[in-house]
Amino acid sequence: MKLPEEFKFITNAHLPQHSTEQRLDQKICVITGATSGIGLVTAQKLASQGAQLIVIYRNPQKFSSLRAQFQNQFNTKIDGFQADFSDLSQVKQAANNIAEKYPSIDRLINCAGIFHTKRTLTPEGNEMVFTVNHLSSFLLTRILLPNLINAAPSRILQINSQGHRFGGLNIENLTFENRFYHGLLSYGASKVAQILTVQKFNHYLADKNVTINAMHPGAVKSNIGMNNGFLYTTYQKLIVRTFLKDPQISADAIHYLLAAPELENTSGKFFNLTIEETPARYTGALDADLADKIWRKSEQLTGLDHLEI
């Protein structure tokens, strides 16, 4: 029986995955969320493939340990810039510092992400999950666009999620003020927004030899959501994680999307690991008008000038 498009993600997750032997020697790769979870195993994979890593980190101790380990294990160059992704001013400062120090950037991997069970606002008044998962990656990507264009052919990869299928994006109420808050809705909203802006970035980069794609990293063990309360984290550790796979499959898929020669001109797509699929239409993730609106709203919330596309 042929499944409707909206349900193909179920079978896609079980299909044989693509891989590549193509290395990333001397490629300058900026990666977020690299000190734990999927980001960490991805950073290890990229380092093993010869990449030069630029890590945006929140915890200096974790980064110091990471750098020592990588330099010893992979003999690779690794640089770091500190920024808490819940603080847009820190993200902007780190992005500007990277842009100044590295005029050409070959790969950008936006891997940082969080999940909250309770509504939380940043000091700037934005919803926390939307800020970390979408606004910060949007701001970082926008600032580094000239550097990625300088290095063309180059690639941008947004680590998204099948969680976008939860929906939740309300352009008029992104902070969930006076509306029901649920962690799945806030997480879904952030991921729908990211998919929509991927389409806008793709249009802008169409003639610049820079690709941008989004991907679901698979049902794997990660640290996302482990910032929540005792009951949630205990349930995750004792029940949910027993059904999840090794995050190495995520790292291998990310490497494929960043390195495979056959994807050099593939852009504006959503992948379930390495299998291309269609995002959930019912969430608004394919709505061009909504993409225009969330693009402008994201510019406003991050303090960026409007980039006409």
Short mmCIF file of C-alpha atoms in Angstrom, two decimals:
data_model
loop_
_atom_site.label_atom_id
_atom_site.label_comp_id
_atom_site.label_asym_id
_atom_site.label_seq_id
_atom_site.Cartn_x
_atom_site.Cartn_y
_atom_site.Cartn_z
CA MET A 1 0.00 0.00 0.00
CA LYS A 2 1.33 3.39 -0.98
CA LEU A 3 1.44 5.78 1.94
CA PRO A 4 0.25 9.39 1.60
CA GLU A 5 3.10 11.92 1.32
CA GLU A 6 2.54 13.09 4.90
CA PHE A 7 3.30 9.61 6.27
CA LYS A 8 6.33 8.67 4.19
CA PHE A 9 8.64 9.80 6.99
CA ILE A 10 7.69 6.60 8.81
CA THR A 11 9.07 4.31 6.12
CA ASN A 12 11.87 6.66 5.05
CA ALA A 13 13.53 6.22 8.44
CA HIS A 14 14.00 2.50 7.69
CA LEU A 15 15.37 2.83 4.16
CA PRO A 16 19.07 2.18 3.43
CA GLN A 17 21.00 5.40 3.98
CA HIS A 18 23.44 7.05 1.59
CA SER A 19 27.09 7.56 2.47
CA THR A 20 30.20 9.03 0.89
CA GLU A 21 33.94 8.52 1.06
CA GLN A 22 34.52 12.17 0.18
CA ARG A 23 36.69 13.85 2.80
CA LEU A 24 36.56 17.45 4.04
CA ASP A 25 40.29 18.12 4.22
CA GLN A 26 41.05 21.75 5.08
CA LYS A 27 37.39 22.72 4.83
CA ILE A 28 36.52 25.37 7.41
CA CYS A 29 33.37 24.19 9.19
CA VAL A 30 31.44 26.29 11.69
CA ILE A 31 29.33 24.13 14.01
CA THR A 32 27.04 24.89 16.92
CA GLY A 33 25.99 22.53 19.70
CA ALA A 34 29.24 20.58 19.37
CA THR A 35 30.01 19.94 23.04
CA SER A 36 27.36 17.25 23.54
CA GLY A 37 24.84 14.95 21.86
CA ILE A 38 24.47 14.89 18.09
CA GLY A 39 26.67 17.96 17.71
CA LEU A 40 29.56 16.24 19.49
CA VAL A 41 29.53 13.06 17.42
CA THR A 42 29.15 15.19 14.29
CA ALA A 43 32.16 17.28 15.23
CA GLN A 44 34.13 14.06 15.78
CA LYS A 45 33.09 12.78 12.36
CA LEU A 46 34.04 16.02 10.62
CA ALA A 47 37.38 16.17 12.40
CA SER A 48 38.10 12.58 11.38
CA GLN A 49 37.46 13.65 7.78
CA GLY A 50 40.07 16.41 7.92
CA ALA A 51 37.82 19.41 8.56
CA GLN A 52 39.04 22.50 10.38
CA LEU A 53 36.44 23.18 13.08
CA ILE A 54 35.12 26.45 14.42
CA VAL A 55 32.94 25.69 17.43
CA ILE A 56 30.45 28.07 18.99
CA TYR A 57 30.16 26.95 22.60
CA ARG A 58 28.35 28.00 25.79
CA ASN A 59 30.47 26.22 28.40
CA PRO A 60 34.21 27.14 28.34
CA GLN A 61 35.23 24.05 30.33
CA LYS A 62 33.48 21.71 27.91
CA PHE A 63 35.07 23.44 24.93
CA SER A 64 38.55 23.33 26.49
CA SER A 65 38.18 19.58 27.01
CA LEU A 66 36.81 19.13 23.50
CA ARG A 67 39.67 21.03 21.90
CA ALA A 68 42.33 19.07 23.81
CA GLN A 69 40.69 15.78 22.87
CA PHE A 70 40.31 16.65 19.19
CA GLN A 71 43.82 18.01 18.79
CA ASN A 72 45.22 14.86 20.38
CA GLN A 73 42.94 12.39 18.58
CA PHE A 74 42.59 13.96 15.13
CA ASN A 75 45.51 16.41 14.97
CA THR A 76 43.09 18.95 13.56
CA LYS A 77 42.74 22.70 13.95
CA ILE A 78 39.89 23.74 16.21
CA ASP A 79 38.90 27.27 17.18
CA GLY A 80 36.12 28.40 19.48
CA PHE A 81 33.86 31.39 20.11
CA GLN A 82 31.66 31.65 23.18
CA ALA A 83 27.94 32.46 22.92
CA ASP A 84 24.79 31.45 24.76
CA PHE A 85 22.15 30.86 22.08
CA SER A 86 19.44 32.20 24.39
CA ASP A 87 21.13 35.62 24.15
CA LEU A 88 20.96 37.08 20.64
CA SER A 89 23.52 39.77 21.45
CA GLN A 90 26.08 37.08 22.27
CA VAL A 91 25.29 35.21 19.06
CA LYS A 92 25.68 38.40 17.04
CA GLN A 93 29.03 39.17 18.67
CA ALA A 94 30.36 35.65 18.10
CA ALA A 95 29.15 35.65 14.49
CA ASN A 96 30.81 38.99 13.77
CA ASN A 97 34.06 37.81 15.36
CA ILE A 98 34.03 34.65 13.24
CA ALA A 99 33.22 36.62 10.09
CA GLU A 100 36.14 38.95 10.72
CA LYS A 101 38.66 36.21 11.50
CA TYR A 102 37.58 33.79 8.76
CA PRO A 103 36.77 35.60 5.48
CA SER A 104 35.91 32.28 3.80
CA ILE A 105 33.80 29.55 5.41
CA ASP A 106 33.12 26.26 3.63
CA ARG A 107 30.41 24.72 5.80
CA LEU A 108 27.95 25.94 8.41
CA ILE A 109 26.15 23.36 10.57
CA ASN A 110 23.45 24.75 12.89
CA CYS A 111 23.09 21.91 15.39
CA ALA A 112 22.29 23.66 18.70
CA GLY A 113 18.79 23.05 20.03
CA ILE A 114 16.66 22.78 23.16
CA PHE A 115 13.26 21.51 24.28
CA HIS A 116 11.32 23.03 27.18
CA THR A 117 8.27 21.60 28.90
CA LYS A 118 7.41 24.99 30.44
CA ARG A 119 7.05 28.40 28.81
CA THR A 120 10.23 30.40 29.34
CA LEU A 121 11.16 33.83 28.01
CA THR A 122 14.62 35.18 27.27
CA PRO A 123 15.75 38.49 28.83
CA GLU A 124 14.84 40.06 25.48
CA GLY A 125 11.27 38.80 25.85
CA ASN A 126 11.36 36.09 23.19
CA GLU A 127 10.22 32.52 23.75
CA MET A 128 13.27 30.49 24.73
CA VAL A 129 12.89 27.49 22.42
CA PHE A 130 12.09 29.67 19.42
CA THR A 131 15.15 31.79 20.18
CA VAL A 132 17.66 28.95 20.56
CA ASN A 133 16.32 26.70 17.80
CA HIS A 134 15.44 29.30 15.19
CA LEU A 135 16.34 32.95 15.82
CA SER A 136 19.95 32.30 16.82
CA SER A 137 20.66 30.01 13.87
CA PHE A 138 18.92 32.52 11.58
CA LEU A 139 21.07 35.37 12.92
CA LEU A 140 24.29 33.36 12.67
CA THR A 141 23.53 32.25 9.13
CA ARG A 142 22.65 35.74 7.95
CA ILE A 143 25.86 37.25 9.31
CA LEU A 144 28.06 34.52 7.83
CA LEU A 145 26.47 34.56 4.36
CA PRO A 146 29.22 36.74 2.78
CA ASN A 147 31.90 34.38 4.14
CA LEU A 148 30.11 31.32 2.77
CA ILE A 149 29.72 33.04 -0.60
CA ASN A 150 33.46 33.82 -0.58
CA ALA A 151 34.20 30.10 -0.20
CA ALA A 152 31.74 28.91 -2.86
CA PRO A 153 30.97 26.16 -3.55
CA SER A 154 29.90 25.93 0.09
CA ARG A 155 27.06 24.40 2.06
CA ILE A 156 24.75 25.25 4.97
CA LEU A 157 22.94 22.54 6.91
CA GLN A 158 20.16 23.22 9.40
CA ILE A 159 19.64 20.35 11.83
CA ASN A 160 15.86 20.38 11.92
CA SER A 161 13.45 17.68 13.09
CA GLN A 162 10.38 15.64 12.37
CA GLY A 163 9.17 17.63 15.35
CA HIS A 164 8.15 20.30 12.84
CA ARG A 165 5.11 18.06 12.28
CA PHE A 166 3.77 19.20 15.66
CA GLY A 167 3.16 22.63 14.11
CA GLY A 168 2.52 25.41 16.61
CA LEU A 169 3.77 28.36 14.56
CA ASN A 170 1.57 31.41 15.15
CA ILE A 171 3.18 34.45 13.59
CA GLU A 172 1.02 36.76 15.71
CA ASN A 173 1.88 35.06 19.00
CA LEU A 174 5.35 33.58 18.98
CA THR A 175 5.73 33.89 22.76
CA PHE A 176 2.63 31.80 23.56
CA GLU A 177 1.20 34.67 25.55
CA ASN A 178 -2.49 34.06 26.31
CA ARG A 179 -2.47 30.76 24.41
CA PHE A 180 -1.87 27.19 25.45
CA TYR A 181 1.80 26.32 25.80
CA HIS A 182 3.08 22.81 25.23
CA GLY A 183 6.68 21.83 24.69
CA LEU A 184 5.84 19.98 21.49
CA LEU A 185 4.10 23.07 20.07
CA SER A 186 6.94 25.46 20.88
CA TYR A 187 9.49 23.00 19.50
CA GLY A 188 7.39 22.45 16.38
CA ALA A 189 6.99 26.19 15.86
CA SER A 190 10.75 26.73 15.94
CA LYS A 191 11.35 23.95 13.43
CA VAL A 192 8.60 25.10 11.04
CA ALA A 193 10.11 28.61 11.12
CA GLN A 194 13.53 27.21 10.30
CA ILE A 195 12.21 25.20 7.33
CA LEU A 196 10.43 28.28 5.99
CA THR A 197 13.54 30.46 6.21
CA VAL A 198 15.59 27.72 4.54
CA GLN A 199 13.39 28.35 1.49
CA LYS A 200 14.09 32.08 1.65
CA PHE A 201 17.83 31.53 2.06
CA ASN A 202 17.71 29.13 -0.87
CA HIS A 203 16.15 31.75 -3.14
CA TYR A 204 18.76 34.31 -2.15
CA LEU A 205 21.66 31.88 -2.70
CA ALA A 206 20.33 30.41 -5.95
CA ASP A 207 22.98 32.05 -8.16
CA LYS A 208 25.80 32.15 -5.60
CA ASN A 209 26.91 28.49 -5.59
CA VAL A 210 25.97 28.08 -1.92
CA THR A 211 23.45 25.41 -0.93
CA ILE A 212 21.25 25.23 2.14
CA ASN A 213 19.25 22.23 3.31
CA ALA A 214 17.47 21.03 6.44
CA MET A 215 17.53 17.53 7.86
CA HIS A 216 16.01 15.37 10.57
CA PRO A 217 18.92 13.65 12.33
CA GLY A 218 17.03 10.47 13.14
CA ALA A 219 15.51 9.02 16.31
CA VAL A 220 18.79 8.92 18.22
CA LYS A 221 20.04 9.45 21.74
CA SER A 222 20.85 13.09 22.44
CA ASN A 223 20.82 15.51 25.36
CA ILE A 224 17.99 17.64 24.04
CA GLY A 225 15.30 18.11 26.67
CA MET A 226 17.54 16.99 29.53
CA ASN A 227 17.39 20.53 30.95
CA ASN A 228 13.84 19.85 32.17
CA GLY A 229 12.62 18.54 35.53
CA PHE A 230 13.32 15.27 37.34
CA LEU A 231 10.25 13.41 36.12
CA TYR A 232 10.83 14.30 32.47
CA THR A 233 14.54 13.47 32.49
CA THR A 234 13.99 10.22 34.40
CA TYR A 235 11.34 9.13 31.91
CA GLN A 236 13.66 9.99 29.04
CA LYS A 237 16.58 8.06 30.51
CA LEU A 238 14.70 4.96 31.65
CA ILE A 239 12.07 4.61 28.94
CA VAL A 240 12.49 6.73 25.81
CA ARG A 241 16.25 6.39 25.34
CA THR A 242 16.02 2.59 25.35
CA PHE A 243 14.24 2.83 21.98
CA LEU A 244 16.62 5.35 20.43
CA LYS A 245 19.58 4.64 18.16
CA ASP A 246 23.25 5.53 18.33
CA PRO A 247 23.80 9.19 17.32
CA GLN A 248 26.62 8.05 15.05
CA ILE A 249 24.01 7.49 12.34
CA SER A 250 23.22 11.21 12.56
CA ALA A 251 26.88 12.14 12.21
CA ASP A 252 27.29 9.87 9.18
CA ALA A 253 24.20 11.38 7.55
CA ILE A 254 25.36 14.93 8.24
CA HIS A 255 28.76 14.12 6.74
CA TYR A 256 27.05 12.79 3.63
CA LEU A 257 24.94 15.94 3.22
CA LEU A 258 27.99 18.15 3.71
CA ALA A 259 30.46 16.25 1.52
CA ALA A 260 28.79 14.09 -1.13
CA PRO A 261 29.71 15.34 -4.62
CA GLU A 262 26.29 14.37 -5.98
CA LEU A 263 24.67 16.93 -3.66
CA GLU A 264 26.79 19.84 -4.82
CA ASN A 265 23.81 21.54 -6.47
CA THR A 266 21.05 20.22 -4.19
CA SER A 267 19.48 23.03 -2.18
CA GLY A 268 16.28 24.02 -0.42
CA LYS A 269 15.47 20.42 0.49
CA PHE A 270 14.42 18.58 3.65
CA PHE A 271 16.07 15.25 4.41
CA ASN A 272 15.13 12.46 6.78
CA LEU A 273 18.73 11.50 7.54
CA THR A 274 19.89 11.16 3.90
CA ILE A 275 16.49 10.48 2.30
CA GLU A 276 14.84 13.51 0.73
CA GLU A 277 11.22 14.00 1.76
CA THR A 278 8.48 16.63 1.81
CA PRO A 279 7.90 18.60 5.04
CA ALA A 280 4.43 18.53 6.59
CA ARG A 281 2.22 20.80 4.50
CA TYR A 282 -0.47 21.12 7.20
CA THR A 283 1.98 22.94 9.51
CA GLY A 284 2.51 25.76 7.00
CA ALA A 285 6.07 24.61 6.31
CA LEU A 286 5.49 24.96 2.53
CA ASP A 287 3.52 28.23 2.68
CA ALA A 288 5.36 30.90 0.64
CA ASP A 289 3.39 33.77 2.20
CA LEU A 290 4.15 32.50 5.69
CA ALA A 291 7.82 32.19 4.70
CA ASP A 292 7.86 35.89 3.75
CA LYS A 293 6.24 36.82 7.06
CA ILE A 294 8.51 34.73 9.28
CA TRP A 295 11.55 35.99 7.37
CA ARG A 296 10.63 39.61 8.13
CA LYS A 297 9.66 38.77 11.70
CA SER A 298 12.97 36.97 12.26
CA GLU A 299 14.83 40.00 10.92
CA GLN A 300 12.94 42.27 13.29
CA LEU A 301 13.51 40.08 16.34
CA THR A 302 17.25 39.69 15.62
CA GLY A 303 17.77 43.35 14.73
CA LEU A 304 18.90 42.68 11.16
CA ASP A 305 18.29 44.96 8.21
CA HIS A 306 15.79 43.63 5.71
CA LEU A 307 17.32 41.50 2.98
CA GLU A 308 15.07 41.67 -0.04
CA ILE A 309 14.63 38.37 -1.85
#
